Amino acid sequence: MIDHEIEYIIEALLFAAPEPLTQNRINLIFEADRPDLAEVVEKLRDRYLSEGHGFQINNVAGGYQINTRPDYDVYVKRLLNKSGRLMLSPAALETIAIIAYKQPLNRYDIEAIRGVDCSGVLKTLLTRNLIKVKGRDEGSGRPLLYATTDKFLEYFGLARLSDMPQLKEINELTDTDEAQGEREQVDAFE
Amino acid sequence: MYRVHLESFQGPMDLLLFFIRRDEIDIYDIPIAHITREFMDTLDQARALNISVAGEFINMAATLMQIKSRMMLPHSLQDDLGDNVDPRTELVQQLLEYQRYKELAVDFRQLESSRRRFFPRSDNRRQFDSDEDPGVYLREISLYDLARRFKQAMDAMPVITSYDLRREPINLDDQKAILISSFNSEGRLLFTDLIKKLNSKLEVIVTFMALLELVRLNQIKLLQRRIFGDLEMRLIVHQA
């Protein structure tokens, strides 16, 4: 195999893949000499950078995906007729934040935190494949347990769950100088 | 004095946090009387505008009143060690927990916005074709998907709006007559042949009852040569 050929192959796979391309998927494609996807992607990125392109490779949901560069979103939106206004409701965002950090958990745990009925929101999130049912909880009624999906990672552009925003210490409401200092540290760390 | 619009809040906790922020209240020392008054006023305003107040708000109002009354009694709550417990503690913990996720929701909103500036090629979504590998093909299917499809199928069932009830024109005597007339010239009839002539479940059932009745009346007899074999019926000719 020519030195650069593996880059072209991976590029072709990234181009054709309908969902983020993972190392696991690569391992199924190559019988021997399985390429290190992360390594090849780095080479491709270097090449794109030096050549200049309207697209780039992003880390998404544990894999890699070719995306248009955000600089040109205005044009792409016009092409696809997307207003970009159809976003998740505040209720859906609160709910998915709770699920993301405490998963798996049941509806009553979510409602205990939000203080409101969440059945409608959960239905929306399920329909949009952002969360899934992950078995049943112990205890009375054996309520369904919810967890986030790969689609959730993709939707928020996260490579993995650990890339989520850090849980902040609660001090906004009780701001003292000390707490302020702590938070700045956390922010700097991010 | 401006109005607080109930419907712009994500529930009672959100409303309480709004008051705390607006009035620069120390969350660890909430003036319960003040905040209860604010809360109740807001509910009253909503009611005055004919906006139905969700049960969660009423529930929170009750909680606030309870805390308020406990605050007036000295040492009404004690923990396992016998130390006095501030009646507000549980509510404060809940508010802090909720506040934490409310902030995260803002972070997720930012992620959502920035992600929306990237467009993948996959808008013409095809899943990986995997005819030969059902494991891959079915991998995205969750219990919820199945339940949803099932519900769709159930919802799509034709709805019968008017009922046309008719008495089935089948009765025991008729079936007995049909049964008797089905015997061949040698007075024999196979059960499977009899069943073939019948059209509905009800007809089968009534015919079977007729069969039993005829056996009881000693007009026919039943033979079965093998276990689970066909039933053979013989007409009994009574000598006059």
mmCIF file with all atom_site columns, N, CA and C in Angstrom, chain A residues 107-141:
data_model
loop_
_atom_site.group_PDB
_atom_site.id
_atom_site.type_symbol
_atom_site.label_atom_id
_atom_site.label_alt_id
_atom_site.label_comp_id
_atom_site.label_asym_id
_atom_site.label_entity_id
_atom_site.label_seq_id
_atom_site.pdbx_PDB_ins_code
_atom_site.Cartn_x
_atom_site.Cartn_y
_atom_site.Cartn_z
_atom_site.occupancy
_atom_site.B_iso_or_equiv
_atom_site.pdbx_formal_charge
_atom_site.auth_seq_id
_atom_site.auth_comp_id
_atom_site.auth_asym_id
_atom_site.auth_atom_id
_atom_site.pdbx_PDB_model_num
ATOM 1   N N  . ARG A 1 107 ? -38.055 8.446  35.968 1.00 0.00 ? 107 ARG A N  1
ATOM 2   C CA . ARG A 1 107 ? -38.811 9.684  35.806 1.00 0.00 ? 107 ARG A CA 1
ATOM 3   C C  . ARG A 1 107 ? -39.018 10.432 37.127 1.00 0.00 ? 107 ARG A C  1
ATOM 4   N N  . TYR A 1 108 ? -39.215 9.655  38.210 1.00 0.00 ? 108 TYR A N  1
ATOM 5   C CA . TYR A 1 108 ? -39.522 10.303 39.487 1.00 0.00 ? 108 TYR A CA 1
ATOM 6   C C  . TYR A 1 108 ? -38.305 11.030 40.046 1.00 0.00 ? 108 TYR A C  1
ATOM 7   N N  . ASP A 1 109 ? -37.107 10.472 39.761 1.00 0.00 ? 109 ASP A N  1
ATOM 8   C CA . ASP A 1 109 ? -35.882 11.167 40.185 1.00 0.00 ? 109 ASP A CA 1
ATOM 9   C C  . ASP A 1 109 ? -35.762 12.507 39.463 1.00 0.00 ? 109 ASP A C  1
ATOM 10  N N  . ILE A 1 110 ? -36.108 12.493 38.174 1.00 0.00 ? 110 ILE A N  1
ATOM 11  C CA . ILE A 1 110 ? -36.026 13.727 37.379 1.00 0.00 ? 110 ILE A CA 1
ATOM 12  C C  . ILE A 1 110 ? -37.044 14.739 37.904 1.00 0.00 ? 110 ILE A C  1
ATOM 13  N N  . GLU A 1 111 ? -38.245 14.246 38.158 1.00 0.00 ? 111 GLU A N  1
ATOM 14  C CA . GLU A 1 111 ? -39.303 15.145 38.619 1.00 0.00 ? 111 GLU A CA 1
ATOM 15  C C  . GLU A 1 111 ? -39.001 15.702 40.000 1.00 0.00 ? 111 GLU A C  1
ATOM 16  N N  . ALA A 1 112 ? -38.301 14.911 40.825 1.00 0.00 ? 112 ALA A N  1
ATOM 17  C CA . ALA A 1 112 ? -37.941 15.395 42.158 1.00 0.00 ? 112 ALA A CA 1
ATOM 18  C C  . ALA A 1 112 ? -37.010 16.600 42.039 1.00 0.00 ? 112 ALA A C  1
ATOM 19  N N  . ILE A 1 113 ? -36.156 16.597 41.030 1.00 0.00 ? 113 ILE A N  1
ATOM 20  C CA . ILE A 1 113 ? -35.228 17.714 40.858 1.00 0.00 ? 113 ILE A CA 1
ATOM 21  C C  . ILE A 1 113 ? -35.922 18.904 40.199 1.00 0.00 ? 113 ILE A C  1
ATOM 22  N N  . ARG A 1 114 ? -36.691 18.647 39.154 1.00 0.00 ? 114 ARG A N  1
ATOM 23  C CA . ARG A 1 114 ? -37.305 19.766 38.423 1.00 0.00 ? 114 ARG A CA 1
ATOM 24  C C  . ARG A 1 114 ? -38.575 20.277 39.117 1.00 0.00 ? 114 ARG A C  1
ATOM 25  N N  . GLY A 1 115 ? -39.187 19.431 39.944 1.00 0.00 ? 115 GLY A N  1
ATOM 26  C CA . GLY A 1 115 ? -40.388 19.863 40.653 1.00 0.00 ? 115 GLY A CA 1
ATOM 27  C C  . GLY A 1 115 ? -41.618 19.956 39.779 1.00 0.00 ? 115 GLY A C  1
ATOM 28  N N  . VAL A 1 116 ? -41.538 19.405 38.576 1.00 0.00 ? 116 VAL A N  1
ATOM 29  C CA . VAL A 1 116 ? -42.710 19.399 37.689 1.00 0.00 ? 116 VAL A CA 1
ATOM 30  C C  . VAL A 1 116 ? -42.819 18.050 36.978 1.00 0.00 ? 116 VAL A C  1
ATOM 31  N N  . ASP A 1 117 ? -44.001 17.802 36.451 1.00 0.00 ? 117 ASP A N  1
ATOM 32  C CA . ASP A 1 117 ? -44.233 16.587 35.680 1.00 0.00 ? 117 ASP A CA 1
ATOM 33  C C  . ASP A 1 117 ? -43.357 16.597 34.432 1.00 0.00 ? 117 ASP A C  1
ATOM 34  N N  . CYS A 1 118 ? -42.720 15.452 34.137 1.00 0.00 ? 118 CYS A N  1
ATOM 35  C CA . CYS A 1 118 ? -41.774 15.423 33.025 1.00 0.00 ? 118 CYS A CA 1
ATOM 36  C C  . CYS A 1 118 ? -42.187 14.457 31.926 1.00 0.00 ? 118 CYS A C  1
ATOM 37  N N  . SER A 1 119 ? -43.382 13.872 32.019 1.00 0.00 ? 119 SER A N  1
ATOM 38  C CA . SER A 1 119 ? -43.716 12.812 31.064 1.00 0.00 ? 119 SER A CA 1
ATOM 39  C C  . SER A 1 119 ? -43.715 13.311 29.618 1.00 0.00 ? 119 SER A C  1
ATOM 40  N N  . GLY A 1 120 ? -44.255 14.505 29.393 1.00 0.00 ? 120 GLY A N  1
ATOM 41  C CA . GLY A 1 120 ? -44.298 15.035 28.031 1.00 0.00 ? 120 GLY A CA 1
ATOM 42  C C  . GLY A 1 120 ? -42.909 15.281 27.470 1.00 0.00 ? 120 GLY A C  1
ATOM 43  N N  . VAL A 1 121 ? -42.050 15.866 28.298 1.00 0.00 ? 121 VAL A N  1
ATOM 44  C CA . VAL A 1 121 ? -40.686 16.163 27.865 1.00 0.00 ? 121 VAL A CA 1
ATOM 45  C C  . VAL A 1 121 ? -39.929 14.873 27.548 1.00 0.00 ? 121 VAL A C  1
ATOM 46  N N  . LEU A 1 122 ? -40.112 13.871 28.411 1.00 0.00 ? 122 LEU A N  1
ATOM 47  C CA . LEU A 1 122 ? -39.417 12.597 28.190 1.00 0.00 ? 122 LEU A CA 1
ATOM 48  C C  . LEU A 1 122 ? -39.845 11.991 26.858 1.00 0.00 ? 122 LEU A C  1
ATOM 49  N N  . LYS A 1 123 ? -41.111 12.120 26.554 1.00 0.00 ? 123 LYS A N  1
ATOM 50  C CA . LYS A 1 123 ? -41.627 11.588 25.294 1.00 0.00 ? 123 LYS A CA 1
ATOM 51  C C  . LYS A 1 123 ? -40.955 12.284 24.098 1.00 0.00 ? 123 LYS A C  1
ATOM 52  N N  . THR A 1 124 ? -40.855 13.600 24.196 1.00 0.00 ? 124 THR A N  1
ATOM 53  C CA . THR A 1 124 ? -40.197 14.355 23.121 1.00 0.00 ? 124 THR A CA 1
ATOM 54  C C  . THR A 1 124 ? -38.755 13.892 22.947 1.00 0.00 ? 124 THR A C  1
ATOM 55  N N  . LEU A 1 125 ? -38.036 13.759 24.057 1.00 0.00 ? 125 LEU A N  1
ATOM 56  C CA . LEU A 1 125 ? -36.632 13.371 23.989 1.00 0.00 ? 125 LEU A CA 1
ATOM 57  C C  . LEU A 1 125 ? -36.484 11.954 23.434 1.00 0.00 ? 125 LEU A C  1
ATOM 58  N N  . LEU A 1 126 ? -37.417 11.075 23.796 1.00 0.00 ? 126 LEU A N  1
ATOM 59  C CA . LEU A 1 126 ? -37.385 9.711  23.278 1.00 0.00 ? 126 LEU A CA 1
ATOM 60  C C  . LEU A 1 126 ? -37.652 9.717  21.773 1.00 0.00 ? 126 LEU A C  1
ATOM 61  N N  . THR A 1 127 ? -38.639 10.496 21.361 1.00 0.00 ? 127 THR A N  1
ATOM 62  C CA . THR A 1 127 ? -38.993 10.553 19.948 1.00 0.00 ? 127 THR A CA 1
ATOM 63  C C  . THR A 1 127 ? -37.825 11.076 19.121 1.00 0.00 ? 127 THR A C  1
ATOM 64  N N  . ARG A 1 128 ? -37.078 12.007 19.698 1.00 0.00 ? 128 ARG A N  1
ATOM 65  C CA . ARG A 1 128 ? -35.932 12.556 18.973 1.00 0.00 ? 128 ARG A CA 1
ATOM 66  C C  . ARG A 1 128 ? -34.672 11.726 19.175 1.00 0.00 ? 128 ARG A C  1
ATOM 67  N N  . ASN A 1 129 ? -34.826 10.571 19.805 1.00 0.00 ? 129 ASN A N  1
ATOM 68  C CA . ASN A 1 129 ? -33.703 9.652  19.995 1.00 0.00 ? 129 ASN A CA 1
ATOM 69  C C  . ASN A 1 129 ? -32.553 10.235 20.810 1.00 0.00 ? 129 ASN A C  1
ATOM 70  N N  . LEU A 1 130 ? -32.832 11.241 21.607 1.00 0.00 ? 130 LEU A N  1
ATOM 71  C CA . LEU A 1 130 ? -31.768 11.821 22.419 1.00 0.00 ? 130 LEU A CA 1
ATOM 72  C C  . LEU A 1 130 ? -31.578 11.030 23.710 1.00 0.00 ? 130 LEU A C  1
ATOM 73  N N  . ILE A 1 131 ? -32.650 10.353 24.124 1.00 0.00 ? 131 ILE A N  1
ATOM 74  C CA . ILE A 1 131 ? -32.537 9.461  25.276 1.00 0.00 ? 131 ILE A CA 1
ATOM 75  C C  . ILE A 1 131 ? -33.145 8.116  24.906 1.00 0.00 ? 131 ILE A C  1
ATOM 76  N N  . LYS A 1 132 ? -32.800 7.098  25.713 1.00 0.00 ? 132 LYS A N  1
ATOM 77  C CA . LYS A 1 132 ? -33.373 5.782  25.476 1.00 0.00 ? 132 LYS A CA 1
ATOM 78  C C  . LYS A 1 132 ? -33.774 5.157  26.813 1.00 0.00 ? 132 LYS A C  1
ATOM 79  N N  . VAL A 1 133 ? -34.622 4.164  26.723 1.00 0.00 ? 133 VAL A N  1
ATOM 80  C CA . VAL A 1 133 ? -35.001 3.420  27.911 1.00 0.00 ? 133 VAL A CA 1
ATOM 81  C C  . VAL A 1 133 ? -33.922 2.384  28.172 1.00 0.00 ? 133 VAL A C  1
ATOM 82  N N  . LYS A 1 134 ? -33.409 2.390  29.372 1.00 0.00 ? 134 LYS A N  1
ATOM 83  C CA . LYS A 1 134 ? -32.319 1.467  29.690 1.00 0.00 ? 134 LYS A CA 1
ATOM 84  C C  . LYS A 1 134 ? -32.746 0.592  30.861 1.00 0.00 ? 134 LYS A C  1
ATOM 85  N N  . GLY A 1 135 ? -33.755 -0.216 30.611 1.00 0.00 ? 135 GLY A N  1
ATOM 86  C CA . GLY A 1 135 ? -34.194 -1.149 31.633 1.00 0.00 ? 135 GLY A CA 1
ATOM 87  C C  . GLY A 1 135 ? -35.143 -0.526 32.642 1.00 0.00 ? 135 GLY A C  1
ATOM 88  N N  . ARG A 1 136 ? -35.355 -1.269 33.719 1.00 0.00 ? 136 ARG A N  1
ATOM 89  C CA . ARG A 1 136 ? -36.266 -0.808 34.754 1.00 0.00 ? 136 ARG A CA 1
ATOM 90  C C  . ARG A 1 136 ? -35.547 -0.693 36.079 1.00 0.00 ? 136 ARG A C  1
ATOM 91  N N  . ASP A 1 137 ? -36.021 0.261  36.894 1.00 0.00 ? 137 ASP A N  1
ATOM 92  C CA . ASP A 1 137 ? -35.431 0.477  38.197 1.00 0.00 ? 137 ASP A CA 1
ATOM 93  C C  . ASP A 1 137 ? -35.947 -0.573 39.180 1.00 0.00 ? 137 ASP A C  1
ATOM 94  N N  . GLU A 1 138 ? -35.218 -0.733 40.270 1.00 0.00 ? 138 GLU A N  1
ATOM 95  C CA . GLU A 1 138 ? -35.710 -1.562 41.363 1.00 0.00 ? 138 GLU A CA 1
ATOM 96  C C  . GLU A 1 138 ? -36.818 -0.787 42.071 1.00 0.00 ? 138 GLU A C  1
ATOM 97  N N  . GLY A 1 139 ? -37.450 -1.435 43.004 1.00 0.00 ? 139 GLY A N  1
ATOM 98  C CA . GLY A 1 139 ? -38.393 -0.714 43.852 1.00 0.00 ? 139 GLY A CA 1
ATOM 99  C C  . GLY A 1 139 ? -39.792 -0.689 43.298 1.00 0.00 ? 139 GLY A C  1
ATOM 100 N N  . SER A 1 140 ? -40.651 0.062  43.986 1.00 0.00 ? 140 SER A N  1
ATOM 101 C CA . SER A 1 140 ? -42.067 -0.026 43.691 1.00 0.00 ? 140 SER A CA 1
ATOM 102 C C  . SER A 1 140 ? -42.395 0.484  42.297 1.00 0.00 ? 140 SER A C  1
ATOM 103 N N  . GLY A 1 141 ? -43.215 -0.281 41.591 1.00 0.00 ? 141 GLY A N  1
ATOM 104 C CA . GLY A 1 141 ? -43.636 0.108  40.257 1.00 0.00 ? 141 GLY A CA 1
ATOM 105 C C  . GLY A 1 141 ? -42.594 -0.163 39.199 1.00 0.00 ? 141 GLY A C  1
#
